[in-house]
Tab-separated table of C-alpha atoms in Angstrom:
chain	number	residue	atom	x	y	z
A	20	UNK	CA	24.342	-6.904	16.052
A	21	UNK	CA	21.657	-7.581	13.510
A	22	UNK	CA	19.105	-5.635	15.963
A	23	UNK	CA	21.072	-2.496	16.154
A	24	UNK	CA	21.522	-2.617	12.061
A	25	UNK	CA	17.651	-2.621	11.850
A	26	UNK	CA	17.327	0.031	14.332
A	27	UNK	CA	19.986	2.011	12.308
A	28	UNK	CA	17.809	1.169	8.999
A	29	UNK	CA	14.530	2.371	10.458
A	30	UNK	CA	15.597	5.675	11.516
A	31	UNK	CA	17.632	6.532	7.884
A	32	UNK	CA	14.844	4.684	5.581
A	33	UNK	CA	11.731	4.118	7.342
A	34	UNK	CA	9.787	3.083	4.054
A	35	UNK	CA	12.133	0.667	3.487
A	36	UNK	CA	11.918	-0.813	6.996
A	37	UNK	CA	8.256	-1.386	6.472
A	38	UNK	CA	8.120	-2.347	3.264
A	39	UNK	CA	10.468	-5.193	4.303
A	40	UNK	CA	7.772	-5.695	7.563
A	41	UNK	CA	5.116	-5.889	4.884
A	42	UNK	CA	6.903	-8.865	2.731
A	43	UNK	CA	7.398	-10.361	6.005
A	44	UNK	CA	3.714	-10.310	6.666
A	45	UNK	CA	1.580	-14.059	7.272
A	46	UNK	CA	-0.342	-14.367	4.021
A	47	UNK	CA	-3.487	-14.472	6.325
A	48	UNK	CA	-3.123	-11.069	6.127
A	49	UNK	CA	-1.838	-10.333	2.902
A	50	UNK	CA	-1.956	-11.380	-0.361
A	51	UNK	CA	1.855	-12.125	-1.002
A	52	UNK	CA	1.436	-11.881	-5.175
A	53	UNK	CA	0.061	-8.609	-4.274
A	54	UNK	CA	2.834	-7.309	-1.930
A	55	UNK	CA	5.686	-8.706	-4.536
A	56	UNK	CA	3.815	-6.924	-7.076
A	57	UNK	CA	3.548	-3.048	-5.335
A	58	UNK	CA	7.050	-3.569	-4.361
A	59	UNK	CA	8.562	-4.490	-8.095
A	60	UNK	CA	7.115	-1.032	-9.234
A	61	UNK	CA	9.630	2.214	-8.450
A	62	UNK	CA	6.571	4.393	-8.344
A	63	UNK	CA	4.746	2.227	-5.165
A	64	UNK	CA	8.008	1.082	-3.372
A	65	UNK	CA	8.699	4.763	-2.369
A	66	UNK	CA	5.739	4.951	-1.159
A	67	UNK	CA	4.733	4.159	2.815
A	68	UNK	CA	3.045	0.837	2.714
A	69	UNK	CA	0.027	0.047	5.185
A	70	UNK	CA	-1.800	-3.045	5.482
A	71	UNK	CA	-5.356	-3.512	6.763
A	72	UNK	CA	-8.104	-5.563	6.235
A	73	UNK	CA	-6.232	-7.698	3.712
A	74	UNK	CA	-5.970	-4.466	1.782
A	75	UNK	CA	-2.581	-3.082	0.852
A	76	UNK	CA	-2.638	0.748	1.301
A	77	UNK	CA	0.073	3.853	0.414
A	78	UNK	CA	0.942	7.167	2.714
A	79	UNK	CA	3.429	9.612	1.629
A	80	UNK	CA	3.820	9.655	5.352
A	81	UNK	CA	5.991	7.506	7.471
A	82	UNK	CA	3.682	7.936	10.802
A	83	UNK	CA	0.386	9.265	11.597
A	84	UNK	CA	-1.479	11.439	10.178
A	85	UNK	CA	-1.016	9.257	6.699
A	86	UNK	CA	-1.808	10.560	4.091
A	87	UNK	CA	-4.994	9.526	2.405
A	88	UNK	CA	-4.652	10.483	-1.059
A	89	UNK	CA	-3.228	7.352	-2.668
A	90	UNK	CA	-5.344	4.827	-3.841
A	91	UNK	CA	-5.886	1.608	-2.047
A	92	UNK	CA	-6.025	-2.275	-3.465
A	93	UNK	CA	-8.333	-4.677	-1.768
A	94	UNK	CA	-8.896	-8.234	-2.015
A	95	UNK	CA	-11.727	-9.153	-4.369
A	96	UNK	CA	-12.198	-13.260	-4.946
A	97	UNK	CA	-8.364	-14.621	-4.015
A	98	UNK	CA	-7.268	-14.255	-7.201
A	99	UNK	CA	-8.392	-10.631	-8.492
A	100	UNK	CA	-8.504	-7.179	-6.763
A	101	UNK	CA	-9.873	-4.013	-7.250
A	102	UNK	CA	-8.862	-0.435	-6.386
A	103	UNK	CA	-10.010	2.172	-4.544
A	104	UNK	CA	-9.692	5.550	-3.866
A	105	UNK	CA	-11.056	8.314	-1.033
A	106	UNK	CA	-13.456	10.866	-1.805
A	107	UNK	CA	-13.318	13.770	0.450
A	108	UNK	CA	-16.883	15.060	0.908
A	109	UNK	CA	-18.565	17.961	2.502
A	110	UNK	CA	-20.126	15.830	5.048
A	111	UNK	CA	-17.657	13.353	5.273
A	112	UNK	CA	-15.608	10.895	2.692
A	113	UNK	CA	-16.274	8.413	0.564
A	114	UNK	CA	-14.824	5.764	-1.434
A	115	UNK	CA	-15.132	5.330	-5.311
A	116	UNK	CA	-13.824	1.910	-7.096
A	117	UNK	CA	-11.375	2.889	-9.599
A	118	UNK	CA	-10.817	-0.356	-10.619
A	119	UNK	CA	-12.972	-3.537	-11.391
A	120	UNK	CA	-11.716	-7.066	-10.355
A	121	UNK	CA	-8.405	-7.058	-11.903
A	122	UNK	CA	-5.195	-9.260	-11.391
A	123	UNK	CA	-2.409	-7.899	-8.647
A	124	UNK	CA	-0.398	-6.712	-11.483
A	125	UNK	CA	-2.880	-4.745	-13.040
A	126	UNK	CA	-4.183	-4.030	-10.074
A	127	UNK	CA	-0.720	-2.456	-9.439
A	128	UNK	CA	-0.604	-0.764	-12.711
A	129	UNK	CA	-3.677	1.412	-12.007
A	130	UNK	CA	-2.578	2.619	-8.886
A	131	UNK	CA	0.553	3.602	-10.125
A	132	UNK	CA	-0.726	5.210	-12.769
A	133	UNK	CA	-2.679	7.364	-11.104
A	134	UNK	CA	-0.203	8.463	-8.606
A	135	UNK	CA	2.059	9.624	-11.318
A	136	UNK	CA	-1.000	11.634	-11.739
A	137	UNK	CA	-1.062	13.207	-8.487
């Protein structure tokens, strides 16, 4: 029974679905202060969540292609992070630091900010 609820809840709210797969997630591969943080904030929870390389990333997609506008927040020292966004280049992309080493909340705060912006 609970299988065929989550079933039910991935294919009406896919973001949520992950997001819930992301808090899930062995802190070996995420930061869990981090992941608490993103998903307090309105702005970050509706977002897609995608975690690689201990970073914690956002789509406005639910599947491939994602989107790869949204800044990203990577691990800096285990206790502070810093953020990053792509640069889309003539001969191919970039990444800038938006952020210097910064605590998850703050951390959190940027990248919200800035989406607002987008």
């Amino acid at each position: 029974m609970v299988e065929n609820e989550t079933l039910r809840t991935a294919a009406d709210d896919a973001v949520a679905v992950k997001w819930q797969v992301v808090r899930d997630m062995d802190a070996a591969f995420i930061d869990k202060a981090l992941v608490e943080a993103a998903y307090a904030n309105p702005a970050l929870r509706a977002l897609f969540p995608l975690v690689t390389h201990g970073s914690l990333q956002f789509s406005r997609c639910t599947r491939f292609p994602w989107s790869q506008d949204l800044p990203s927040i990577f691990p800096y020292d285990g206790e502070r992070y810093f953020c990053v966004r792509r640069l889309h280049e003539p001969r191919g992309s970039g990444r800038e630091q938006i952020g210097g080493a910064v605590t998850a909340d703050e951390a959190v705060e940027l990248v919200a900010s800035l989406w607002s912006c987008l």
